CSV table of C-alpha atoms in Angstrom, one decimal:
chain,number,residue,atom,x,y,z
A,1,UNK,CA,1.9,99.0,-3.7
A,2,UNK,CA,-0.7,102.0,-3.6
A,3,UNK,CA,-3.8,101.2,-1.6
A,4,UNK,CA,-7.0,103.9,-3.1
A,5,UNK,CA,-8.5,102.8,-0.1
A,6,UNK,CA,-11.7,104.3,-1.9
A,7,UNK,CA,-10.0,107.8,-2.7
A,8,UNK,CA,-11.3,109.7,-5.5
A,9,UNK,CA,-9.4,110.6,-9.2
A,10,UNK,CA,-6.7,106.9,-8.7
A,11,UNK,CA,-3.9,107.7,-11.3
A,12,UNK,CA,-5.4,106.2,-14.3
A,13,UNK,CA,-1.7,106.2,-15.7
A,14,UNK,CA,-1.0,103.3,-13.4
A,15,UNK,CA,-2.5,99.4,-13.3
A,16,UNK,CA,-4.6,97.6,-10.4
A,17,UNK,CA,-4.1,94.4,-8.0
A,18,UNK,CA,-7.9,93.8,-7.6
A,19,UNK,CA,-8.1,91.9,-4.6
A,20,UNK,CA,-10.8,90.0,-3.3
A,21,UNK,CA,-10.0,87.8,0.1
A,22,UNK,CA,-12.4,84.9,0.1
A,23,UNK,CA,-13.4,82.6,3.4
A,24,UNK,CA,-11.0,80.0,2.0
A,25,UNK,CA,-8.9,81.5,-0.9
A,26,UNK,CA,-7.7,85.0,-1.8
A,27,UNK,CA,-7.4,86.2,-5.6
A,28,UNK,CA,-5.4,88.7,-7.0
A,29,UNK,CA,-5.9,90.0,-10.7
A,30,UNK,CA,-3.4,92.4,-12.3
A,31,UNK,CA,-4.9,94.4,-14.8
A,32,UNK,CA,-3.5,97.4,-17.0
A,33,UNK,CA,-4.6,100.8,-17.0
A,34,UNK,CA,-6.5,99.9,-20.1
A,35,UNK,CA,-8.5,96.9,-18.5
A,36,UNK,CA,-5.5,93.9,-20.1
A,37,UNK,CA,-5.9,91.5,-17.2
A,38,UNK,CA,-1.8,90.9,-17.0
A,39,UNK,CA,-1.9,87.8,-14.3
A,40,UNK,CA,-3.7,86.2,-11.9
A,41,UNK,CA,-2.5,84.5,-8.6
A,42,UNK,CA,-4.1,82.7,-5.3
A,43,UNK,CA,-3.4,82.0,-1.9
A,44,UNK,CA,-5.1,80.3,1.2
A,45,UNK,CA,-6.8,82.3,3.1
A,46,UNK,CA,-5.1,82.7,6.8
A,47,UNK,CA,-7.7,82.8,9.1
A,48,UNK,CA,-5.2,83.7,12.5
A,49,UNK,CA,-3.5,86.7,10.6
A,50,UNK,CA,-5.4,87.2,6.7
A,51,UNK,CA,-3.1,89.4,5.9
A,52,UNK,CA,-0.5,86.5,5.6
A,53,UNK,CA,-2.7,85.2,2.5
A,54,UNK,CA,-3.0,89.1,1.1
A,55,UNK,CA,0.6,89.7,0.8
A,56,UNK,CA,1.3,86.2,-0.6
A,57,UNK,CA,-1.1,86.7,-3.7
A,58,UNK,CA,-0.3,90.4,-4.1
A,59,UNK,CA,3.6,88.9,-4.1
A,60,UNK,CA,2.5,86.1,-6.7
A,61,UNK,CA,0.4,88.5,-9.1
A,62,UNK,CA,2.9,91.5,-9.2
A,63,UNK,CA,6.2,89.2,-9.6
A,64,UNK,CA,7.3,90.0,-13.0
A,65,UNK,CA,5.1,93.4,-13.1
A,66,UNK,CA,6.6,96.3,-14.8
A,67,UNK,CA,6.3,100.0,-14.9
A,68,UNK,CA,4.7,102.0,-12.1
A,69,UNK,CA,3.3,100.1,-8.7
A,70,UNK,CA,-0.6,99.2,-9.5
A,71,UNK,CA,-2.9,100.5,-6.8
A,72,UNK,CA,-4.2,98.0,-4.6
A,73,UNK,CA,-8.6,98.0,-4.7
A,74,UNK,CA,-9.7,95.4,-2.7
A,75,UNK,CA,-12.9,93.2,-0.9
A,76,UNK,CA,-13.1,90.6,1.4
A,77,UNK,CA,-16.3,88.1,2.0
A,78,UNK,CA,-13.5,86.8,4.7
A,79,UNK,CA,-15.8,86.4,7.3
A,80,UNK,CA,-17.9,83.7,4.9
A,81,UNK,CA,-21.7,82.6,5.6
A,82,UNK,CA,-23.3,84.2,8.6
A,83,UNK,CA,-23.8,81.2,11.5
A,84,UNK,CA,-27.5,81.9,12.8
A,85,UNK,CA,-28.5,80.9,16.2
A,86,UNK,CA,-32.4,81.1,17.0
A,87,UNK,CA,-34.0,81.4,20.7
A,88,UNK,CA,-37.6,81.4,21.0
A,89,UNK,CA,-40.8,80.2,23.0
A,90,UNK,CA,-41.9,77.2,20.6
A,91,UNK,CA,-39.8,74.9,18.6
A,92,UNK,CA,-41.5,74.4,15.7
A,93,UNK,CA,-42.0,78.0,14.9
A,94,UNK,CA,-38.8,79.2,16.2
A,95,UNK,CA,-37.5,76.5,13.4
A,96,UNK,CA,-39.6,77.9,10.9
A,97,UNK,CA,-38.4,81.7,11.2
A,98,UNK,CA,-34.9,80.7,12.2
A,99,UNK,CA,-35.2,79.2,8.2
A,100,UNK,CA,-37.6,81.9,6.7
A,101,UNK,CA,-35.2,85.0,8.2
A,102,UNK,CA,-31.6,83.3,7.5
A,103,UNK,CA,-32.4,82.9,3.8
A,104,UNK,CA,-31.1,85.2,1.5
A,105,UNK,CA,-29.8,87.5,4.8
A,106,UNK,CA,-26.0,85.5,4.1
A,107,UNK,CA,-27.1,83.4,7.0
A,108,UNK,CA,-27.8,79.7,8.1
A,109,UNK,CA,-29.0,78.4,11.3
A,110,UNK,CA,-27.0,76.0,13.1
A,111,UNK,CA,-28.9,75.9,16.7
A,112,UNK,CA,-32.3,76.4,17.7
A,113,UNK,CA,-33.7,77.1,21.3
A,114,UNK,CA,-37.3,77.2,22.7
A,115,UNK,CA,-38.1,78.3,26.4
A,116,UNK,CA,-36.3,80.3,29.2
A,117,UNK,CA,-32.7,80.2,28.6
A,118,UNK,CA,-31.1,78.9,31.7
A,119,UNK,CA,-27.1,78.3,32.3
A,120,UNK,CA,-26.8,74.9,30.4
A,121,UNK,CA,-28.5,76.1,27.5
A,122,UNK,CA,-26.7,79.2,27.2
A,123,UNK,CA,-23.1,77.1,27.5
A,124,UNK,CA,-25.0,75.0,24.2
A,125,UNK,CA,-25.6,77.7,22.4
A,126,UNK,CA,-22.3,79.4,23.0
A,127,UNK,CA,-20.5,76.4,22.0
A,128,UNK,CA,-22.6,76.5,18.6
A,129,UNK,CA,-20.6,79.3,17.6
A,130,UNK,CA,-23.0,81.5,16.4
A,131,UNK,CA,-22.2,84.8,14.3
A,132,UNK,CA,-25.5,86.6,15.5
A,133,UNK,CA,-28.8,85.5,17.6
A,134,UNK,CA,-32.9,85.8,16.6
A,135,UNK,CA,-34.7,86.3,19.7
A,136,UNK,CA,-38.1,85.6,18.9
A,137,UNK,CA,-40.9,85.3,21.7
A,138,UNK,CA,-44.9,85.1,21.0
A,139,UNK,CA,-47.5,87.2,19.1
A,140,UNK,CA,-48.5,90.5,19.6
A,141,UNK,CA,-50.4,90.8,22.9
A,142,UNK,CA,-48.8,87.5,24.5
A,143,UNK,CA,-47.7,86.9,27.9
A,144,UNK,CA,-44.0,88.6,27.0
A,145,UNK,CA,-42.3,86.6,30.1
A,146,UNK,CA,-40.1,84.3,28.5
A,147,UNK,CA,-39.2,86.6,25.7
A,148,UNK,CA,-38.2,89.0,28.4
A,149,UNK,CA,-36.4,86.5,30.6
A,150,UNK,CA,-34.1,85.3,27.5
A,151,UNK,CA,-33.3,88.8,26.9
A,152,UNK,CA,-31.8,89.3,30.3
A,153,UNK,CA,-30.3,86.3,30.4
A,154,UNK,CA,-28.6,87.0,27.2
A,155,UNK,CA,-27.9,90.2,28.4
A,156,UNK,CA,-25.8,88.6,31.3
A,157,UNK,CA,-24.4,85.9,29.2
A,158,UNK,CA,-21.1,85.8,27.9
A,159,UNK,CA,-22.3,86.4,24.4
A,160,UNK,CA,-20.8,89.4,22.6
A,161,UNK,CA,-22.3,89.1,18.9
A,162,UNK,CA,-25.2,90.9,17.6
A,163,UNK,CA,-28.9,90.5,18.7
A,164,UNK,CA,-31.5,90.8,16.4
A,165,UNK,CA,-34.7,91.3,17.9
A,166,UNK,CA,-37.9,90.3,16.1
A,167,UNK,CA,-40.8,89.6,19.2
A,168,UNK,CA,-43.9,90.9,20.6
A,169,UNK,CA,-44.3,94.4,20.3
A,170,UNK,CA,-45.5,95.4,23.4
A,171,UNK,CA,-42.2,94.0,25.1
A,172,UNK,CA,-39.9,95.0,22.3
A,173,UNK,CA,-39.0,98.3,24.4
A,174,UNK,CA,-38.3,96.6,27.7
A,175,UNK,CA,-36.4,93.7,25.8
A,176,UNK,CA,-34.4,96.7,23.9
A,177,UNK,CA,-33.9,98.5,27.1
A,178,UNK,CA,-31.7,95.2,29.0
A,179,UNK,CA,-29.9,94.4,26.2
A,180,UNK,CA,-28.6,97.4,25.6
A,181,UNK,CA,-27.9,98.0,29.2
A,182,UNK,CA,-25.0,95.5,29.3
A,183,UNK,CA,-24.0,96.9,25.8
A,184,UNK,CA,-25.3,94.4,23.5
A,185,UNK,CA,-25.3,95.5,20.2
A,186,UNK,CA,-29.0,95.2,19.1
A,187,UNK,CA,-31.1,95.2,16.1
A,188,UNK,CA,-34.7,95.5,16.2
A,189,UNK,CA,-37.5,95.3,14.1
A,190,UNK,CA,-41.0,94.2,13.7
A,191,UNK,CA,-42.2,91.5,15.2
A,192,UNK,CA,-41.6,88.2,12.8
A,193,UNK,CA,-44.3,86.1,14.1
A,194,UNK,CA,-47.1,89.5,14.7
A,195,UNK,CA,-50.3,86.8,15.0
A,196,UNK,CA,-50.9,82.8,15.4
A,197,UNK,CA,-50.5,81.1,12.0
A,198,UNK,CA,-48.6,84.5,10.4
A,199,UNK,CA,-45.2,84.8,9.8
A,200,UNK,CA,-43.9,88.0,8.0
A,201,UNK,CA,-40.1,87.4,8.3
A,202,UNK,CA,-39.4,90.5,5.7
A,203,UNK,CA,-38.6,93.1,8.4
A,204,UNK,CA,-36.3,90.3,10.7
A,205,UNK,CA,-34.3,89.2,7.2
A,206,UNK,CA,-33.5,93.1,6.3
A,207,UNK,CA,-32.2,93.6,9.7
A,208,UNK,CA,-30.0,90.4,9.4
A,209,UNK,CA,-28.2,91.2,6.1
A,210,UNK,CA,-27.1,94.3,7.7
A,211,UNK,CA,-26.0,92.3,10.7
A,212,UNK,CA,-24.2,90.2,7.5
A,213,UNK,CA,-22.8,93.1,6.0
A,214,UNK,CA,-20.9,93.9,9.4
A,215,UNK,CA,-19.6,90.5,9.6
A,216,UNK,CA,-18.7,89.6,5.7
A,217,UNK,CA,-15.8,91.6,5.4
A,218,UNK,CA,-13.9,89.4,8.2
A,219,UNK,CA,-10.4,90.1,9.1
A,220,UNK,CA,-11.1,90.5,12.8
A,221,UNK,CA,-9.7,89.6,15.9
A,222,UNK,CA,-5.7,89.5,14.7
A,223,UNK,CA,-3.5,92.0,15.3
A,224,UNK,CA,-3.2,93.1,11.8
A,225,UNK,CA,-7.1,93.9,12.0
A,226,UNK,CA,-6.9,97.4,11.6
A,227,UNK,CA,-4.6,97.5,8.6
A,228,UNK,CA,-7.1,94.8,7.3
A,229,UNK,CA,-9.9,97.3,7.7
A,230,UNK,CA,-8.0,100.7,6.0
A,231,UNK,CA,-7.4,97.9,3.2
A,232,UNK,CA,-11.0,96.8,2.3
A,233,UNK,CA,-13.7,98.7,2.3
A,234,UNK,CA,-15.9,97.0,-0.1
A,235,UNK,CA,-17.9,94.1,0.7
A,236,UNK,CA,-17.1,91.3,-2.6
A,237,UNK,CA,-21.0,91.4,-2.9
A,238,UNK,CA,-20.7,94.8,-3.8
A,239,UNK,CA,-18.2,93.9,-5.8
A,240,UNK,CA,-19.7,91.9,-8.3
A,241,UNK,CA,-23.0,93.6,-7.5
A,242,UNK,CA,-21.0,96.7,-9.0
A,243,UNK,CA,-19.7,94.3,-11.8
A,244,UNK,CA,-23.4,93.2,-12.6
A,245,UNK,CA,-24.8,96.5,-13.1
A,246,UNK,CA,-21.6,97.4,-15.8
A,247,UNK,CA,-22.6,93.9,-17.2
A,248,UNK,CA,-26.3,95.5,-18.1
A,249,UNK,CA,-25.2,98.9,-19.2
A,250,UNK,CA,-23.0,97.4,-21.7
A,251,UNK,CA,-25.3,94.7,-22.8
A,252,UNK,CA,-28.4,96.5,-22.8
A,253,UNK,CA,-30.4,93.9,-20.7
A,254,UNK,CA,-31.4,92.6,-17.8
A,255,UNK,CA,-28.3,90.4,-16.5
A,256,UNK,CA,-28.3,88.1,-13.5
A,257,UNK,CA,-24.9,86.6,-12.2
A,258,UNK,CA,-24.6,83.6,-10.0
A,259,UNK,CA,-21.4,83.9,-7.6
A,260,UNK,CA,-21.3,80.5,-6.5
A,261,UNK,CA,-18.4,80.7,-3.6
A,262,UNK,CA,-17.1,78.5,-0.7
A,263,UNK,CA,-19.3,79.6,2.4
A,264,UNK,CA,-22.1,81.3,0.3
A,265,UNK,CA,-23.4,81.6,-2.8
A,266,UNK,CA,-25.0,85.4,-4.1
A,267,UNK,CA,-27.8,86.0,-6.9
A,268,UNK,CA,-27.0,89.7,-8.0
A,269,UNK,CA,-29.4,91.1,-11.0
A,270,UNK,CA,-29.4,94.2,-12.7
A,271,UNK,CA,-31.4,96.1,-15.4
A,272,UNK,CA,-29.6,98.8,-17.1
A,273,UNK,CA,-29.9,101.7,-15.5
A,274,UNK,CA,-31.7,100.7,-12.5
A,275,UNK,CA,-30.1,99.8,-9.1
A,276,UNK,CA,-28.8,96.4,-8.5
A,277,UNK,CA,-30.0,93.8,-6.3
A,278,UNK,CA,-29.2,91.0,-4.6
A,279,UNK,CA,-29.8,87.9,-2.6
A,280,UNK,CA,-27.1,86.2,-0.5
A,281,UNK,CA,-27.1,82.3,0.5
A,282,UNK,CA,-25.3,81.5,3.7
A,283,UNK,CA,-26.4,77.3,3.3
A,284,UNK,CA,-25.1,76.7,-0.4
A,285,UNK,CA,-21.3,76.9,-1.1
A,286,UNK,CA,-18.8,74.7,-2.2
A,287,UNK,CA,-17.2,73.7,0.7
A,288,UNK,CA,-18.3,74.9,4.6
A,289,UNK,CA,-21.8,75.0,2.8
A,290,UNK,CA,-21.7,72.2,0.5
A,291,UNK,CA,-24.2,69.5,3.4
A,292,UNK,CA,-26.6,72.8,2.9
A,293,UNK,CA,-26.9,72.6,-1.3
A,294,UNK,CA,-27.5,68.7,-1.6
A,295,UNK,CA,-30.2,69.2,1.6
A,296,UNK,CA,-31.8,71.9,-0.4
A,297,UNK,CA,-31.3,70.1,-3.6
A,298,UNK,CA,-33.3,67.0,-2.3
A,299,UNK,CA,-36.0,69.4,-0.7
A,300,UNK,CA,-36.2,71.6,-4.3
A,301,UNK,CA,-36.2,68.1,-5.9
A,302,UNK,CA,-33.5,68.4,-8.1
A,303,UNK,CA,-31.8,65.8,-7.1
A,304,UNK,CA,-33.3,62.0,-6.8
A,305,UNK,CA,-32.4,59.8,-4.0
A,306,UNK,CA,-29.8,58.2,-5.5
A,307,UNK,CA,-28.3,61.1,-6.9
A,308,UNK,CA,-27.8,62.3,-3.3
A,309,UNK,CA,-26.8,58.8,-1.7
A,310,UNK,CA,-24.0,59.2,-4.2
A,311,UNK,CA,-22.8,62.5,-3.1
A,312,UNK,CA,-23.5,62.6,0.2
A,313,UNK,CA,-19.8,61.9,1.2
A,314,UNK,CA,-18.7,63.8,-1.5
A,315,UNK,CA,-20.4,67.2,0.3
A,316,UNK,CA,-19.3,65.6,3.1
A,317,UNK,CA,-15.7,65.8,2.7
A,318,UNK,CA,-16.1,69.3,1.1
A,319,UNK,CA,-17.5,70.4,3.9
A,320,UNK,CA,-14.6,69.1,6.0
A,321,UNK,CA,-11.7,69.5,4.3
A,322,UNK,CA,-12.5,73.6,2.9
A,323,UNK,CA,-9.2,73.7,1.9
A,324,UNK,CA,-10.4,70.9,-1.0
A,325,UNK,CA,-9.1,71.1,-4.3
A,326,UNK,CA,-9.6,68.5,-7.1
A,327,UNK,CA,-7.2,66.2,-8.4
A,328,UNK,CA,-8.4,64.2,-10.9
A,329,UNK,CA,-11.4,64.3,-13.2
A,330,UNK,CA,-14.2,62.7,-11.5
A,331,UNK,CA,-13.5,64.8,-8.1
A,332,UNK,CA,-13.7,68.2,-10.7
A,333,UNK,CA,-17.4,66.7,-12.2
A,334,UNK,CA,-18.6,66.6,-8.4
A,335,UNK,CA,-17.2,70.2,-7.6
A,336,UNK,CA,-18.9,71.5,-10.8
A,337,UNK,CA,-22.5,68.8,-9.9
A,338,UNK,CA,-22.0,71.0,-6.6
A,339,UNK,CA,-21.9,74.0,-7.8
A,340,UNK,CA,-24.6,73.3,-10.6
A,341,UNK,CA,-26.8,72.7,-7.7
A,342,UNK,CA,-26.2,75.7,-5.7
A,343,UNK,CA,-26.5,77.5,-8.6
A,344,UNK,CA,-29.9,76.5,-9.3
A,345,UNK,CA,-31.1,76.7,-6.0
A,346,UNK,CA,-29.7,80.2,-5.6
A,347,UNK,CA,-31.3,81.4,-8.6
A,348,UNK,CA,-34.9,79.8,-7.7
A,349,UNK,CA,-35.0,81.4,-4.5
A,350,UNK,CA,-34.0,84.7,-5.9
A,351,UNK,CA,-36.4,85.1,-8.4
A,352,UNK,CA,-38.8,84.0,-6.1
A,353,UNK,CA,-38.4,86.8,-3.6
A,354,UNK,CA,-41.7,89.1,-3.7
A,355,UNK,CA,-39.7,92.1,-5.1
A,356,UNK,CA,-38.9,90.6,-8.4
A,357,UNK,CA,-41.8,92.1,-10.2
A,358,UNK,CA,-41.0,90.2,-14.1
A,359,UNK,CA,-38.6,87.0,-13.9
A,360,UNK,CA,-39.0,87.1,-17.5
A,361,UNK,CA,-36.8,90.0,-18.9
A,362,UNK,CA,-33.4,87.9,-18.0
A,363,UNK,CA,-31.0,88.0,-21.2
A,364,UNK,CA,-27.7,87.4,-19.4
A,365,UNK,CA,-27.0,84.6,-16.7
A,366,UNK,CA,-23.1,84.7,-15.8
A,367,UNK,CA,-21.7,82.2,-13.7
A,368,UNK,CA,-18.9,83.1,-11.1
A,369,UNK,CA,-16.9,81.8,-8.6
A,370,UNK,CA,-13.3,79.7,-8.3
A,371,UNK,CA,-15.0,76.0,-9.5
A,372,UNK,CA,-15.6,78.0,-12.6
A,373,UNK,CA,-11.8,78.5,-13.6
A,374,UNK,CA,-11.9,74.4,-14.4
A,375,UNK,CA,-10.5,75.1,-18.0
A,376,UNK,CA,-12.8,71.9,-19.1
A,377,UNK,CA,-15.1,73.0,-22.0
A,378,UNK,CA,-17.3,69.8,-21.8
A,379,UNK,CA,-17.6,69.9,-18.1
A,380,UNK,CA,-18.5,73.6,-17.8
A,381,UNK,CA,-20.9,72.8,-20.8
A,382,UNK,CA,-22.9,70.7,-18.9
A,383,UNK,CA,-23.0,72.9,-15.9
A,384,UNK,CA,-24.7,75.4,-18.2
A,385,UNK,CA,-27.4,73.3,-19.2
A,386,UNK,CA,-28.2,71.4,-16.0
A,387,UNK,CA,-29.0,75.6,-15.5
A,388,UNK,CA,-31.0,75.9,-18.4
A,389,UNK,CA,-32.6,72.8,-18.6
A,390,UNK,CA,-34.4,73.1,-15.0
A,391,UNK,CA,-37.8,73.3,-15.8
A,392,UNK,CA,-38.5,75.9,-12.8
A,393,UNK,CA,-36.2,77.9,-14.5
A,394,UNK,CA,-37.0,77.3,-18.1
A,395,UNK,CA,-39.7,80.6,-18.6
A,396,UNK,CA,-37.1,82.7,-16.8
A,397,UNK,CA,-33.9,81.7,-18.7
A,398,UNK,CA,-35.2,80.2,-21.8
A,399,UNK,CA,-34.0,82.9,-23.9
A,400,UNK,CA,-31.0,84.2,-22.0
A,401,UNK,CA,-27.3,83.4,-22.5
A,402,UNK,CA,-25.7,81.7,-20.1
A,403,UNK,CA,-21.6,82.8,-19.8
A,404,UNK,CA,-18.9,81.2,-17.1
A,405,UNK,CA,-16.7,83.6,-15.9
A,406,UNK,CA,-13.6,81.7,-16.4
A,407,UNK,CA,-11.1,84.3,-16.3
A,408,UNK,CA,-12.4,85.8,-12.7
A,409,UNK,CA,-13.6,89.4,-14.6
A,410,UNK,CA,-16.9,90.1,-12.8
A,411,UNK,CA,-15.7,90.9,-9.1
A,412,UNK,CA,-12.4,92.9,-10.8
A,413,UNK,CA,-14.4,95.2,-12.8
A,414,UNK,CA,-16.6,95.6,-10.2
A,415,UNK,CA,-13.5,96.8,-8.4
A,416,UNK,CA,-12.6,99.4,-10.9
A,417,UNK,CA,-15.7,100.5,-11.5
A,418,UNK,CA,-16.5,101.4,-8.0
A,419,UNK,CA,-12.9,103.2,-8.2
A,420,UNK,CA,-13.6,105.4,-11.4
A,421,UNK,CA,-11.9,103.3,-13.7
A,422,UNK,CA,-15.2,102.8,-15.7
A,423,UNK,CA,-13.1,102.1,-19.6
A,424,UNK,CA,-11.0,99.8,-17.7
A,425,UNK,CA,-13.7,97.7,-16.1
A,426,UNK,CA,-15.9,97.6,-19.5
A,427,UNK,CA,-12.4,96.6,-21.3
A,428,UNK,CA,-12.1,93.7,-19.3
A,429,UNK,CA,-15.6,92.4,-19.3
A,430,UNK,CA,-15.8,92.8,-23.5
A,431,UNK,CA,-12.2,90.9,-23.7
A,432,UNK,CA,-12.5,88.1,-20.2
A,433,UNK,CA,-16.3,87.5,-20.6
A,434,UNK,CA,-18.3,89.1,-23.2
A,435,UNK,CA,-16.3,88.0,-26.2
């Protein structure tokens, strides 16, 4: 096996294992130099050594390959949804811009602190787990004490993952400076609450998805880590970001495609063109996520109480047991009710975000993700029109079709597209997606 490892000119004479290690399963695609998919295969993800799960789905997918060894091109969203912890003076608004920041960043919060960090609550926040920290502390012009007390104290703490650094601007340098003298690895940026009764959490969520970025990839901490890294160098939302933006140069549209994973779920939308985008959901997945998309379905009011007392051990046990799969039909309607929701959840809050300048130009909607390869035509049917038929939705997607990427094409192409292999990559949308 050949890795590209993101070399230019790959040898178009040869096929492709496009790779892409999830946070709970790792898919491998064989396709042909022409852009045939030839196979596909899956594996657990192995969280101690990940590279366990790699070779076991490269071994499944190349098993009765012929003709020369494909070339390897491969991404990893490994490290899954982003776990946010928040520290700050006040509790509601620490709350509020923990919330406001983490969304669409890859991020959810799971602790929240207000005050002067002292041992104990640095031993509860540590035990949180968080992937990164906020530190927050009062308006512009405030007293900056407690602000600059947590930042030494996190400073001296036991804490290793990154800071991002969103608090009054007259303190920000002196913050910066302690941090950074125990070798903290900081971000900073504008303060996220500048004035009482103002939030402007733009600056604090741009500075977070880079922080995501970092972490996404996974395949950290094991002794294979290094190999890991020469192996993937592409983040899987930049996979099917790549994918989406072939999807609007063939189609000649706007195209938005919904990858609906385990820990997160991404909004990616392209205009032919025009430069991608895209908005990343650490709270709405289909398994270490899945409490977050019925909480956010119930807030959006998609869901009625009922509805939710129903699934409420359903998301439960999803969110348990990530290693979930489906064995009988009315477990496979929940997974797909899941991922329906997160879908539409995903795709409000995208095309709410204050850069989307005309919500109305959308003539693709593609949904991805493993629920998706249920091969149950009625089932999937209905998961497109829950889509469609949400009325907050409706002048956005009224006119647009709605495809299920049921053969797993969007990330691949994305894959060989970012590799030179544009024919290939267009081949397999036209013959696993477009029709």
């Amino acid at each position: 096996m050949t890795g590209t490892g993101g070399a230019a000119g790959p040898d178009i004479a040869s096929g492709a294992v496009c790779l892409d290690v999830g946070s709970t399963w790792t898919k491998a695609v064989l396709v042909k130099p022409d852009g045939a998919l030839a196979g596909f295969a899956e594996h657990p993800t192995t969280p101690v050594d990940v590279l366990e799960g790699v070779d076991a789905a490269v071994r499944g997918v190349t098993a009765t390959a012929t003709g020369p060894d494909p070339d390897l091109l491969a991404c990893s969203s490994a490290g899954g949804g982003l776990r946010l912890a928040v520290v700050g003076t006040e509790t509601l608004l620490a709350t509020e811009v923990g919330h406001q920041v983490a969304r669409s960043a890859g991020a959810h919060v799971v602790h929240v602190h207000a005050g002067p960090l002292d041992p104990a609550a640095v031993r509860v926040l540590r035990g949180h787990r968080p992937g990164a920290v906020l530190l927050i502390g009062g308006a512009d012009g405030d007293d900056p004490a407690v602000l600059l007390h947590n930042a030494g104290t996190l400073a001296r703490a036991r804490l290793r993952h990154p800071i991002v650094l969103a608090g009054n601007v007259e303190a920000r340098d002196d913050a910066l400076a302690l941090l950074r003298s125990t070798g903290r690895t900081v971000v900073s940026c504008a303060n996220v609450a500048p004035a009482p009764g103002e939030l402007v959490p733009g600056p604090a969520r741009a500075a977070l998805a880079e922080v995501f970025a970092r972490h996404v990839l996974g395949g950290r901490g094991s002794g294979t880590a290094p190999r890991f890294r020469r192996m993937v160098r592409v983040m899987t939302p930049d996979a099917v970001r790549a994918g989406t933006a072939e999807l609007a140069r063939i189609c000649g549209t706007r195209v938005l495609v919904v990858d609906v994973g385990c820990a997160t779920t991404d909004v990616h939308s392209a205009r032919p063109q025009e430069t991608a985008r895209r908005t990343v959901e650490g709270d709405l997945g289909m398994r270490s996520a899945a409490e977050g998309v019925l909480q956010e379905a119930q807030a959006e009011e998609i869901v009625d109480p009922v509805e939710a007392d129903l699934l409420t051990a359903t998301v439960k046990r999803m969110a348990s047991e990530v290693g979930f799969i489906p064995r009988d039909a009315g477990s496979a309607a929940e997974d797909r009710r899941v991922a329906a929701l997160a879908a539409v959840v995903a795709v409000r809050r995208h095309l709410r975000d204050p850069s989307e300048l005309d919500p109305t130009d959308i003539g693709l909607v593609v949904l991805s993700g493993g629920v998706f390869r249920q091969r149950d035509a009625a089932g999937l049917a209905a998961l497109v029109g829950t889509l469609q038929g949400d009325p907050v939705l409706a002048p956005a997607l009224g006119t647009a079709s709605v495809l299920v990427d049921a053969d797993f094409a969007v990330a691949p192409a994305g894959l060989l597209a970012a590799h030179d292999r544009v024919a290939a990559a267009e081949s397999l949308l036209r013959d696993h997606l477009l029709g």
